[in-house]
GROMACS .gro file of C-alpha atoms in nm:
model
  513
    1MET     CA    1   1.452   3.223   1.782
    2ASN     CA    2   1.369   3.492   1.943
    3GLY     CA    3   1.241   3.517   2.366
    4ALA     CA    4   0.912   3.703   2.247
    5GLU     CA    5   0.878   3.458   1.909
    6SER     CA    6   0.900   3.136   2.171
    7LEU     CA    7   0.624   3.332   2.323
    8VAL     CA    8   0.384   3.426   2.058
    9ASN     CA    9   0.410   3.015   1.940
   10SER     CA   10   0.370   2.862   2.261
   11LEU     CA   11   0.087   3.091   2.328
   12LEU     CA   12  -0.046   2.989   2.034
   13LYS     CA   13  -0.027   2.665   2.127
   14SER     CA   14  -0.145   2.701   2.366
   15GLY     CA   15  -0.489   2.822   2.274
   16VAL     CA   16  -0.453   3.205   2.375
   17THR     CA   17  -0.584   3.366   1.976
   18THR     CA   18  -0.588   3.673   2.110
   19CYS     CA   19  -0.475   3.970   2.261
   20PHE     CA   20  -0.577   4.263   2.382
   21SER     CA   21  -0.234   4.527   2.407
   22ASN     CA   22  -0.114   4.863   2.495
   23PRO     CA   23   0.216   4.828   2.468
   24GLY     CA   24   0.503   5.058   2.446
   25THR     CA   25   0.851   5.054   2.427
   26SER     CA   26   1.024   4.757   2.646
   27GLU     CA   27   0.737   4.525   2.458
   28MET     CA   28   0.863   4.611   2.038
   29HIS     CA   29   0.978   4.290   2.029
   30PHE     CA   30   0.668   4.131   2.169
   31VAL     CA   31   0.531   4.351   1.897
   32ALA     CA   32   0.775   4.249   1.626
   33ALA     CA   33   0.707   3.908   1.688
   34LEU     CA   34   0.337   3.895   1.689
   35ASP     CA   35   0.393   4.081   1.338
   36ARG     CA   36   0.579   3.835   1.206
   37ILE     CA   37   0.365   3.502   1.315
   38PRO     CA   38   0.044   3.425   1.142
   39GLY     CA   39  -0.204   3.359   1.374
   40MET     CA   40  -0.276   3.638   1.717
   41HIS     CA   41  -0.582   3.834   1.694
   42CYS     CA   42  -0.392   4.136   1.828
   43VAL     CA   43  -0.732   4.384   1.937
   44LEU     CA   44  -0.524   4.797   2.033
   45GLY     CA   45  -0.654   4.927   2.342
   46LEU     CA   46  -0.633   5.341   2.435
   47PHE     CA   47  -0.567   5.284   2.723
   48GLU     CA   48  -0.433   4.992   2.994
   49GLY     CA   49  -0.874   4.929   3.231
   50VAL     CA   50  -1.050   4.914   2.818
   51VAL     CA   51  -0.702   4.639   2.755
   52THR     CA   52  -0.758   4.373   3.107
   53GLY     CA   53  -1.138   4.441   3.069
   54ALA     CA   54  -1.174   4.330   2.746
   55ALA     CA   55  -0.958   4.032   2.868
   56ASP     CA   56  -1.222   3.982   3.083
   57GLY     CA   57  -1.527   3.979   2.912
   58TYR     CA   58  -1.316   3.776   2.615
   59ALA     CA   59  -1.275   3.478   2.869
   60ARG     CA   60  -1.598   3.499   3.077
   61MET     CA   61  -1.721   3.355   2.671
   62ALA     CA   62  -1.509   3.162   2.459
   63GLY     CA   63  -1.428   3.002   2.836
   64THR     CA   64  -1.056   2.982   2.711
   65PRO     CA   65  -0.787   3.297   2.821
   66ALA     CA   66  -0.751   3.537   2.629
   67ALA     CA   67  -0.343   3.729   2.697
   68THR     CA   68  -0.219   4.102   2.742
   69LEU     CA   69  -0.008   4.310   2.673
   70LEU     CA   70   0.116   4.573   2.879
   71HIS     CA   71   0.367   4.810   2.918
   72CYS     CA   72   0.588   4.817   3.255
   73GLY     CA   73   0.476   4.862   3.586
   74PRO     CA   74   0.304   5.206   3.538
   75GLY     CA   75   0.102   5.012   3.228
   76LEU     CA   76  -0.013   4.774   3.426
   77ALA     CA   77  -0.066   5.017   3.729
   78ASN     CA   78  -0.348   5.131   3.482
   79GLY     CA   79  -0.520   4.821   3.441
   80LEU     CA   80  -0.568   4.639   3.786
   81ALA     CA   81  -0.882   4.824   3.813
   82ASN     CA   82  -1.033   4.556   3.621
   83LEU     CA   83  -0.801   4.288   3.700
   84HIS     CA   84  -0.912   4.335   4.005
   85ASN     CA   85  -1.280   4.285   3.865
   86ALA     CA   86  -1.182   3.963   3.631
   87ARG     CA   87  -0.960   3.858   3.970
   88ARG     CA   88  -1.367   3.912   4.166
   89ALA     CA   89  -1.553   3.678   3.828
   90ALA     CA   90  -1.250   3.444   3.857
   91THR     CA   91  -1.153   3.519   3.503
   92PRO     CA   92  -0.870   3.281   3.348
   93VAL     CA   93  -0.612   3.681   3.215
   94VAL     CA   94  -0.288   3.552   3.118
   95ASN     CA   95  -0.163   3.901   3.144
   96ILE     CA   96   0.183   3.992   2.956
   97VAL     CA   97   0.389   4.331   3.159
   98GLY     CA   98   0.653   4.379   2.995
   99ASP     CA   99   0.931   4.525   3.251
  100GLN     CA  100   1.379   4.691   3.223
  101ALA     CA  101   1.613   4.420   3.106
  102THR     CA  102   1.732   4.294   3.365
  103TYR     CA  103   2.128   4.382   3.344
  104HIS     CA  104   1.930   4.760   3.304
  105ARG     CA  105   1.703   4.706   3.586
  106PRO     CA  106   1.952   4.785   3.886
  107LEU     CA  107   2.023   5.125   3.718
  108ASP     CA  108   1.656   5.206   3.857
  109PRO     CA  109   1.548   5.413   3.520
  110PRO     CA  110   1.238   5.577   3.561
  111LEU     CA  111   1.010   5.418   3.476
  112THR     CA  112   1.115   5.123   3.665
  113ALA     CA  113   0.876   4.986   3.914
  114ASP     CA  114   0.780   4.697   4.140
  115THR     CA  115   0.633   4.498   3.923
  116GLU     CA  116   0.528   4.235   4.007
  117GLY     CA  117   0.443   4.329   4.371
  118PHE     CA  118   0.150   4.546   4.207
  119ALA     CA  119   0.066   4.183   4.019
  120ARG     CA  120   0.072   3.963   4.270
  121GLY     CA  121  -0.277   4.177   4.455
  122VAL     CA  122  -0.441   4.062   4.174
  123SER     CA  123  -0.341   3.787   4.018
  124GLY     CA  124  -0.281   3.388   4.167
  125TRP     CA  125   0.020   3.287   3.983
  126VAL     CA  126   0.281   3.505   3.826
  127ARG     CA  127   0.650   3.420   3.718
  128THR     CA  128   0.936   3.757   3.535
  129SER     CA  129   1.103   3.527   3.264
  130THR     CA  130   1.448   3.606   3.408
  131ASP     CA  131   1.648   3.368   2.995
  132ALA     CA  132   1.508   3.386   2.629
  133ARG     CA  133   1.578   3.019   2.695
  134PHE     CA  134   1.238   3.000   2.955
  135VAL     CA  135   0.994   3.262   2.809
  136GLY     CA  136   0.799   2.939   2.604
  137ALA     CA  137   0.754   2.721   2.922
  138ASP     CA  138   0.671   3.029   3.102
  139ALA     CA  139   0.399   3.176   2.869
  140ALA     CA  140   0.290   2.768   2.894
  141ALA     CA  141   0.250   2.730   3.261
  142ALA     CA  142   0.102   3.113   3.271
  143VAL     CA  143  -0.186   2.977   3.012
  144GLN     CA  144  -0.193   2.642   3.235
  145ALA     CA  145  -0.150   2.894   3.585
  146SER     CA  146  -0.506   3.108   3.462
  147MET     CA  147  -0.708   2.789   3.302
  148ILE     CA  148  -0.739   2.659   3.735
  149ALA     CA  149  -1.031   2.673   3.843
  150PRO     CA  150  -1.236   2.868   3.934
  151GLY     CA  151  -1.005   3.023   3.652
  152GLN     CA  152  -0.756   3.351   3.741
  153VAL     CA  153  -0.507   3.581   3.686
  154ALA     CA  154  -0.187   3.486   3.567
  155THR     CA  155   0.059   3.777   3.530
  156LEU     CA  156   0.414   3.652   3.291
  157ILE     CA  157   0.619   4.005   3.346
  158LEU     CA  158   0.914   4.004   3.082
  159PRO     CA  159   1.226   4.164   3.132
  160SER     CA  160   1.287   4.361   2.734
  161ASP     CA  161   1.676   4.101   2.686
  162THR     CA  162   1.489   3.785   2.728
  163SER     CA  163   1.216   3.923   2.403
  164TRP     CA  164   1.579   4.011   2.193
  165ASP     CA  165   1.841   3.749   2.301
  166GLU     CA  166   1.781   3.435   2.089
  167GLY     CA  167   1.736   3.113   2.251
  168GLY     CA  168   1.405   3.086   2.231
  169VAL     CA  169   1.247   2.725   2.207
  170VAL     CA  170   0.852   2.642   2.142
  171ALA     CA  171   0.644   2.518   2.445
  172GLU     CA  172   0.353   2.190   2.387
  173ALA     CA  173   0.025   2.367   2.568
  174LEU     CA  174   0.005   2.160   2.990
  175PRO     CA  175  -0.352   1.980   3.009
  176ARG     CA  176  -0.605   2.125   3.164
  177LEU     CA  177  -0.594   2.098   3.559
  178PRO     CA  178  -1.000   2.043   3.542
  179ALA     CA  179  -1.149   2.130   3.898
  180PRO     CA  180  -1.172   1.886   4.156
  181SER     CA  181  -1.516   1.692   4.251
  182ALA     CA  182  -1.679   1.826   4.599
  183ALA     CA  183  -1.590   1.545   4.913
  184PRO     CA  184  -1.959   1.201   4.941
  185GLY     CA  185  -1.945   1.379   5.213
  186GLN     CA  186  -1.990   1.726   5.068
  187ILE     CA  187  -2.336   1.624   4.862
  188GLU     CA  188  -2.472   1.365   5.161
  189GLU     CA  189  -2.456   1.700   5.429
  190ALA     CA  190  -2.664   1.904   5.114
  191ALA     CA  191  -2.877   1.629   5.063
  192THR     CA  192  -2.935   1.566   5.450
  193VAL     CA  193  -3.041   1.887   5.441
  194LEU     CA  194  -3.292   1.897   5.208
  195ARG     CA  195  -3.460   1.570   5.266
  196ARG     CA  196  -3.543   1.769   5.582
  197GLY     CA  197  -3.758   1.973   5.377
  198GLY     CA  198  -3.934   2.239   5.594
  199THR     CA  199  -3.889   2.587   5.504
  200GLY     CA  200  -3.627   2.853   5.480
  201VAL     CA  201  -3.415   2.609   5.278
  202VAL     CA  202  -3.163   2.829   5.110
  203LEU     CA  203  -2.943   2.641   4.768
  204LEU     CA  204  -2.668   2.971   4.658
  205LEU     CA  205  -2.498   2.988   4.320
  206GLY     CA  206  -2.257   3.118   4.160
  207GLY     CA  207  -1.920   3.104   3.897
  208VAL     CA  208  -2.072   2.796   3.692
  209ALA     CA  209  -2.342   2.690   3.828
  210LEU     CA  210  -2.541   2.975   3.710
  211HIS     CA  211  -2.460   2.846   3.321
  212GLU     CA  212  -2.762   2.682   3.230
  213GLU     CA  213  -2.585   2.320   3.243
  214GLY     CA  214  -2.579   2.411   3.685
  215LEU     CA  215  -2.915   2.601   3.658
  216ALA     CA  216  -3.170   2.332   3.526
  217LEU     CA  217  -2.987   2.070   3.785
  218ALA     CA  218  -3.120   2.403   4.055
  219HIS     CA  219  -3.495   2.362   3.901
  220ARG     CA  220  -3.499   1.953   3.908
  221ILE     CA  221  -3.323   2.013   4.249
  222SER     CA  222  -3.577   2.329   4.362
  223VAL     CA  223  -3.941   2.132   4.257
  224ALA     CA  224  -3.813   1.802   4.422
  225THR     CA  225  -3.732   1.961   4.765
  226GLY     CA  226  -3.949   2.322   4.763
  227CYS     CA  227  -3.620   2.512   4.880
  228ARG     CA  228  -3.565   2.843   4.666
  229VAL     CA  229  -3.271   2.870   4.439
  230VAL     CA  230  -3.069   3.235   4.461
  231ALA     CA  231  -2.784   3.309   4.297
  232GLN     CA  232  -2.440   3.562   4.427
  233GLY     CA  233  -2.559   3.981   4.335
  234SER     CA  234  -2.210   3.979   4.144
  235ASN     CA  235  -2.117   3.736   3.846
  236ALA     CA  236  -1.976   3.682   3.538
  237ARG     CA  237  -2.228   3.476   3.378
  238LEU     CA  238  -2.487   3.427   3.485
  239ALA     CA  239  -2.805   3.233   3.237
  240ARG     CA  240  -3.162   3.382   3.192
  241GLY     CA  241  -3.454   3.445   3.030
  242GLN     CA  242  -3.760   3.182   2.875
  243GLY     CA  243  -3.640   2.832   2.958
  244ARG     CA  244  -3.439   2.988   3.223
  245LEU     CA  245  -3.427   2.924   3.608
  246PRO     CA  246  -3.563   3.286   3.691
  247VAL     CA  247  -3.296   3.317   4.017
  248GLU     CA  248  -3.303   3.624   4.217
  249ARG     CA  249  -2.995   3.804   4.345
  250VAL     CA  250  -2.873   3.961   4.648
  251PRO     CA  251  -2.902   4.249   4.651
  252TYR     CA  252  -2.657   4.540   4.713
  253VAL     CA  253  -2.785   4.778   4.910
  254VAL     CA  254  -2.839   4.619   5.325
  255ASP     CA  255  -3.114   4.638   5.422
  256ALA     CA  256  -3.283   4.497   5.097
  257ALA     CA  257  -3.077   4.204   5.122
  258VAL     CA  258  -3.155   4.138   5.483
  259LYS     CA  259  -3.525   4.201   5.384
  260PHE     CA  260  -3.420   3.902   5.081
  261MET     CA  261  -3.269   3.635   5.328
  262GLU     CA  262  -3.524   3.660   5.636
  263GLY     CA  263  -3.664   3.371   5.714
  264THR     CA  264  -3.325   3.179   5.610
  265ALA     CA  265  -3.259   2.882   5.779
  266GLN     CA  266  -3.083   2.631   5.626
  267LEU     CA  267  -2.802   2.797   5.345
  268ILE     CA  268  -2.640   2.549   5.107
  269LEU     CA  269  -2.364   2.669   4.891
  270ALA     CA  270  -2.263   2.566   4.486
  271GLY     CA  271  -1.952   2.815   4.388
  272SER     CA  272  -2.047   3.099   4.605
  273ARG     CA  273  -1.917   3.162   4.945
  274LYS     CA  274  -2.079   3.309   5.227
  275PRO     CA  275  -2.351   3.651   5.148
  276VAL     CA  276  -2.132   3.988   5.323
  277THR     CA  277  -2.185   4.372   5.281
  278PHE     CA  278  -2.036   4.523   5.038
  279PHE     CA  279  -1.967   4.747   5.337
  280ALA     CA  280  -1.983   4.816   5.698
  281TYR     CA  281  -2.182   5.080   5.796
  282PRO     CA  282  -2.228   5.217   6.196
  283ASN     CA  283  -2.443   4.979   6.412
  284THR     CA  284  -2.476   4.720   6.069
  285VAL     CA  285  -2.515   4.402   5.964
  286GLN     CA  286  -2.256   4.207   5.762
  287SER     CA  287  -2.418   3.974   5.684
  288SER     CA  288  -2.798   3.954   5.503
  289VAL     CA  289  -2.760   3.582   5.613
  290PRO     CA  290  -2.899   3.548   5.972
  291ARG     CA  291  -2.825   3.447   6.286
  292GLY     CA  292  -2.773   3.087   6.345
  293ALA     CA  293  -2.884   2.964   6.018
  294GLY     CA  294  -2.709   2.703   5.939
  295ILE     CA  295  -2.357   2.675   5.624
  296HIS     CA  296  -2.357   2.349   5.461
  297VAL     CA  297  -2.060   2.404   5.155
  298LEU     CA  298  -2.200   2.160   4.855
  299ALA     CA  299  -1.923   2.270   4.654
  300ARG     CA  300  -1.620   2.574   4.710
  301PRO     CA  301  -1.614   2.805   4.420
  302GLU     CA  302  -1.305   2.591   4.294
  303GLN     CA  303  -1.396   2.289   4.273
  304ASP     CA  304  -1.658   2.146   4.086
  305SER     CA  305  -2.016   2.334   4.179
  306VAL     CA  306  -2.220   2.229   3.844
  307GLY     CA  307  -2.098   1.818   3.882
  308ALA     CA  308  -2.203   1.854   4.281
  309LEU     CA  309  -2.509   1.973   4.154
  310ALA     CA  310  -2.593   1.690   3.905
  311ARG     CA  311  -2.413   1.410   4.162
  312LEU     CA  312  -2.686   1.572   4.454
  313ALA     CA  313  -3.041   1.545   4.226
  314ASP     CA  314  -2.886   1.253   4.148
  315ALA     CA  315  -2.866   1.127   4.573
  316LEU     CA  316  -3.225   1.284   4.613
  317GLY     CA  317  -3.361   1.203   4.289
  318CYS     CA  318  -3.512   1.429   4.110
  319PRO     CA  319  -3.688   1.287   3.857
  320LYS     CA  320  -3.631   1.534   3.532
  321VAL     CA  321  -3.874   1.856   3.530
  322ALA     CA  322  -3.997   2.102   3.296
  323PRO     CA  323  -3.830   2.438   3.216
  324PRO     CA  324  -3.905   2.676   3.404
  325ASP     CA  325  -4.223   2.877   3.249
  326ASN     CA  326  -4.105   3.249   3.312
  327GLY     CA  327  -4.449   3.433   3.181
  328GLU     CA  328  -4.436   3.656   2.856
  329ARG     CA  329  -4.223   3.800   2.646
  330PRO     CA  330  -4.295   4.218   2.761
  331HIS     CA  331  -4.383   4.487   2.515
  332ALA     CA  332  -4.216   4.800   2.430
  333ALA     CA  333  -4.287   4.959   2.736
  334SER     CA  334  -4.398   5.362   2.622
  335GLY     CA  335  -4.439   5.690   2.916
  336ALA     CA  336  -4.148   5.860   3.093
  337LEU     CA  337  -3.794   5.621   3.110
  338THR     CA  338  -3.787   5.441   3.466
  339PRO     CA  339  -3.602   5.159   3.524
  340GLU     CA  340  -3.945   4.919   3.489
  341SER     CA  341  -4.044   5.098   3.162
  342VAL     CA  342  -3.597   5.014   3.005
  343ALA     CA  343  -3.669   4.641   3.142
  344ALA     CA  344  -4.011   4.571   2.929
  345THR     CA  345  -3.798   4.750   2.615
  346LEU     CA  346  -3.498   4.560   2.651
  347ALA     CA  347  -3.747   4.242   2.764
  348ALA     CA  348  -3.926   4.261   2.452
  349LEU     CA  349  -3.678   4.321   2.165
  350MET     CA  350  -3.341   4.150   2.285
  351PRO     CA  351  -3.222   3.888   2.021
  352GLU     CA  352  -3.202   3.548   2.162
  353HIS     CA  353  -2.830   3.451   2.255
  354ALA     CA  354  -2.751   3.840   2.310
  355VAL     CA  355  -2.527   3.870   2.573
  356ILE     CA  356  -2.496   4.219   2.846
  357ALA     CA  357  -2.299   4.383   2.951
  358ASP     CA  358  -2.359   4.506   3.325
  359GLU     CA  359  -2.261   4.810   3.503
  360SER     CA  360  -2.595   5.003   3.614
  361ILE     CA  361  -2.487   5.119   3.898
  362SER     CA  362  -2.801   5.228   4.049
  363PHE     CA  363  -3.073   5.257   3.742
  364GLY     CA  364  -3.065   5.034   3.702
  365ARG     CA  365  -3.182   4.798   4.030
  366GLY     CA  366  -3.515   4.776   3.820
  367PHE     CA  367  -3.322   4.609   3.537
  368PHE     CA  368  -3.300   4.249   3.621
  369ALA     CA  369  -3.623   4.156   3.789
  370ASN     CA  370  -3.841   4.276   3.467
  371THR     CA  371  -3.574   4.119   3.195
  372LYS     CA  372  -3.688   3.737   3.307
  373ALA     CA  373  -3.891   3.638   3.051
  374ALA     CA  374  -3.620   3.798   2.743
  375ALA     CA  375  -3.501   3.561   2.475
  376PRO     CA  376  -3.262   3.325   2.629
  377HIS     CA  377  -2.887   3.536   2.742
  378ASP     CA  378  -2.668   3.593   2.933
  379TRP     CA  379  -2.551   3.813   3.181
  380LEU     CA  380  -2.258   3.953   3.280
  381ASN     CA  381  -2.168   4.169   3.602
  382VAL     CA  382  -1.914   4.474   3.677
  383THR     CA  383  -1.835   4.189   3.981
  384GLY     CA  384  -1.518   4.346   4.216
  385GLY     CA  385  -1.669   4.695   4.213
  386ALA     CA  386  -1.420   4.900   4.074
  387ILE     CA  387  -1.622   5.141   3.875
  388GLY     CA  388  -1.505   5.168   3.409
  389GLY     CA  389  -1.555   4.779   3.357
  390GLY     CA  390  -1.853   4.792   3.168
  391ILE     CA  391  -1.737   4.900   2.844
  392PRO     CA  392  -1.466   4.715   2.824
  393MET     CA  393  -1.549   4.365   2.962
  394ALA     CA  394  -1.833   4.502   2.682
  395THR     CA  395  -1.600   4.471   2.416
  396GLY     CA  396  -1.400   4.163   2.497
  397ALA     CA  397  -1.745   3.989   2.521
  398ALA     CA  398  -1.854   4.033   2.197
  399LEU     CA  399  -1.462   3.920   2.034
  400GLY     CA  400  -1.532   3.551   2.297
  401ALA     CA  401  -1.845   3.572   2.159
  402PRO     CA  402  -1.864   3.652   1.808
  403GLY     CA  403  -2.237   3.646   1.594
  404ARG     CA  404  -2.396   3.760   1.968
  405ARG     CA  405  -2.540   4.053   1.990
  406VAL     CA  406  -2.377   4.238   2.307
  407ILE     CA  407  -2.574   4.487   2.501
  408ASN     CA  408  -2.447   4.729   2.737
  409LEU     CA  409  -2.592   4.907   2.992
  410GLN     CA  410  -2.438   5.135   3.087
  411ALA     CA  411  -2.370   5.416   3.390
  412ASP     CA  412  -2.296   5.755   3.307
  413GLY     CA  413  -2.039   5.895   3.601
  414SER     CA  414  -1.899   5.544   3.554
  415ALA     CA  415  -1.820   5.473   3.208
  416MET     CA  416  -1.574   5.831   3.136
  417TYR     CA  417  -1.317   5.595   3.333
  418THR     CA  418  -1.298   5.458   3.020
  419VAL     CA  419  -1.485   5.561   2.714
  420GLN     CA  420  -1.190   5.460   2.469
  421ALA     CA  421  -1.334   5.128   2.441
  422LEU     CA  422  -1.601   5.273   2.187
  423TRP     CA  423  -1.288   5.328   1.997
  424THR     CA  424  -1.170   4.969   1.967
  425GLN     CA  425  -1.564   4.905   1.993
  426ALA     CA  426  -1.509   5.166   1.578
  427ARG     CA  427  -1.212   5.007   1.481
  428GLU     CA  428  -1.308   4.653   1.523
  429GLN     CA  429  -1.670   4.723   1.379
  430LEU     CA  430  -1.833   4.546   1.667
  431ASP     CA  431  -2.185   4.503   1.695
  432ILE     CA  432  -2.267   4.636   2.109
  433VAL     CA  433  -2.524   4.847   2.215
  434THR     CA  434  -2.387   5.064   2.450
  435VAL     CA  435  -2.755   5.236   2.641
  436ILE     CA  436  -2.574   5.527   2.863
  437LEU     CA  437  -2.770   5.632   3.161
  438SER     CA  438  -2.731   5.969   3.167
  439ASN     CA  439  -2.871   6.098   3.523
  440ARG     CA  440  -2.578   6.337   3.534
  441LYS     CA  441  -2.447   6.191   3.890
  442TYR     CA  442  -2.309   5.969   4.077
  443GLN     CA  443  -2.665   5.852   4.222
  444ILE     CA  444  -2.441   5.541   4.486
  445LEU     CA  445  -2.285   5.745   4.631
  446LEU     CA  446  -2.580   5.966   4.705
  447GLY     CA  447  -2.726   5.700   4.899
  448GLU     CA  448  -2.374   5.587   5.012
  449LEU     CA  449  -2.409   5.954   5.160
  450SER     CA  450  -2.724   5.867   5.352
  451GLN     CA  451  -2.669   5.509   5.464
  452VAL     CA  452  -2.362   5.691   5.675
  453GLY     CA  453  -2.661   5.924   5.816
  454ALA     CA  454  -2.479   6.231   5.693
  455ASN     CA  455  -2.660   6.518   5.533
  456PRO     CA  456  -2.488   6.646   5.220
  457GLY     CA  457  -2.439   7.039   5.194
  458ARG     CA  458  -2.287   7.189   4.837
  459THR     CA  459  -1.890   7.079   4.886
  460ALA     CA  460  -2.030   6.737   4.875
  461LEU     CA  461  -2.241   6.711   4.624
  462ASP     CA  462  -2.088   6.934   4.407
  463MET     CA  463  -1.908   6.608   4.465
  464MET     CA  464  -2.133   6.334   4.353
  465ASP     CA  465  -2.253   6.615   4.040
  466ILE     CA  466  -2.105   6.448   3.695
  467GLY     CA  467  -2.355   6.771   3.487
  468ASN     CA  468  -2.141   7.065   3.570
  469PRO     CA  469  -2.060   7.070   3.284
  470ASP     CA  470  -2.322   6.814   3.088
  471ILE     CA  471  -2.132   6.510   2.907
  472ASP     CA  472  -2.213   6.569   2.542
  473TRP     CA  473  -2.293   6.163   2.443
  474PRO     CA  474  -2.322   6.119   2.104
  475ARG     CA  475  -2.098   6.383   2.035
  476LEU     CA  476  -1.902   6.205   2.233
  477ALA     CA  477  -1.886   5.936   2.085
  478GLU     CA  478  -1.924   5.983   1.730
  479SER     CA  479  -1.581   6.125   1.823
  480LEU     CA  480  -1.475   5.769   1.878
  481GLY     CA  481  -1.588   5.606   1.551
  482VAL     CA  482  -1.942   5.503   1.675
  483GLU     CA  483  -2.268   5.623   1.560
  484ALA     CA  484  -2.493   5.797   1.812
  485ALA     CA  485  -2.814   5.895   1.889
  486ARG     CA  486  -2.941   6.087   2.275
  487THR     CA  487  -3.415   6.047   2.399
  488ALA     CA  488  -3.566   6.072   2.718
  489SER     CA  489  -3.903   5.904   2.555
  490ALA     CA  490  -3.968   5.481   2.620
  491GLU     CA  491  -4.111   5.502   2.292
  492GLY     CA  492  -3.771   5.678   2.202
  493PHE     CA  493  -3.527   5.407   2.387
  494ALA     CA  494  -3.793   5.155   2.174
  495ASP     CA  495  -3.716   5.334   1.833
  496LEU     CA  496  -3.343   5.333   1.911
  497LEU     CA  497  -3.305   4.992   2.053
  498GLY     CA  498  -3.411   4.859   1.728
  499HIS     CA  499  -3.277   5.056   1.459
  500ALA     CA  500  -2.940   4.992   1.650
  501LEU     CA  501  -2.990   4.551   1.687
  502ARG     CA  502  -3.093   4.567   1.298
  503ARG     CA  503  -2.732   4.780   1.209
  504SER     CA  504  -2.361   4.627   1.289
  505GLY     CA  505  -2.087   4.772   1.437
  506PRO     CA  506  -2.187   4.981   1.759
  507PHE     CA  507  -2.425   5.230   1.837
  508LEU     CA  508  -2.438   5.419   2.106
  509ILE     CA  509  -2.774   5.573   2.310
  510GLU     CA  510  -2.810   5.781   2.542
  511LEU     CA  511  -3.128   5.791   2.744
  512LEU     CA  512  -3.179   6.122   2.943
  513ILE     CA  513  -3.315   5.948   3.294
   0.00000   0.00000   0.00000
């Protein structure tokens, strides 16, 4: 058995059954092993950013990591942006990168790079296999490392000779390490703050605290104590819709965020961090939390935040409560395409247990509040601010949650970063509806120009314009194997979304907004 064969067998033993790949020459023995050994679903991406973004989306829904397969340092470099997003989402990813043979690397052939250096910026664990005998054990260790709470990217670098050399040994799965519990003092401190009551107590949720069980516990605590429950601005996965607590998120825009957090006297963090602004601006605050507010940590992101919420509810004697009433499900809208009309139609038509992959950027800021009464669903954000995560994330989510419909709310500018993912959706026949929000500009950057007090002229405005020439999204999607259509009205969106949800396979809708 060679090293590559021990790698595949060890990954399978550890429960990794999906590999998103864009291989190159150095990985051919790994590719051959994937061909010979049954059990691994190999998904081809035409760009490494698709591969890494899909691995992120997959693990968010499956709860277990996928593997990637990237070609040497430059291939890893192409995938770094979405590994950055995965790191910010605390997503477990087993990131496998080929490399030069150990004895060839000192000759400095063209693809030689600081692969470990590239990996360290996005990985919580990095290791280079140095001998075929150790590859299987290294793979098992990578899987275990990726699952260390709250989740992280574990990068295993595989020199080609460690793949082709004989002597590989299959490693058994290593135990999953449980998330550490919050200390009793953390629970008691939060309970003391909540017992005092009064206005201005805010419980800020992040990570798995935003899954269904965590939200139900937070709802009990809120009903019993009167505290306000909110969520971080961008989240890996948030349970929403009928029967789930409709938490609002800290806004992106600084002034809106400050207003949102106004009046906070005591902030309790459950799997979250103190909010900071996305960027610094001249003469502007760096956090939306009022100065002087008390900060209390119920559970750090790497701790068991759901368990901490349960212990807090018990300490407070919170009774069981009925699920929240999120109001009536809206009807599909008519008239112009606005954030509100798109959200109403989405809420009206999305099926139960849909997955929303959100990279809607500026136009989509009105979507969240207006979809709280939809059927139960999960909402995924691009968490790290590196654009180009949406289409790959949707692709991976569909593979990680088979049987659930995925709807990708996608800004047009960021879609062009990883548009190749549509081809993978067509190849895998995934049930994904991609909604392109086509304003043909980098609208968010126009807002940023205003934020810094710039008075943009023609040169600056031209750099925000992607409508010269216009991108023809239906033709582009169809060239990649995805059926598509365009509309400029809310009625047209309702018709196309209904059509897309009744059929199987991927479909793209361009909204001219």
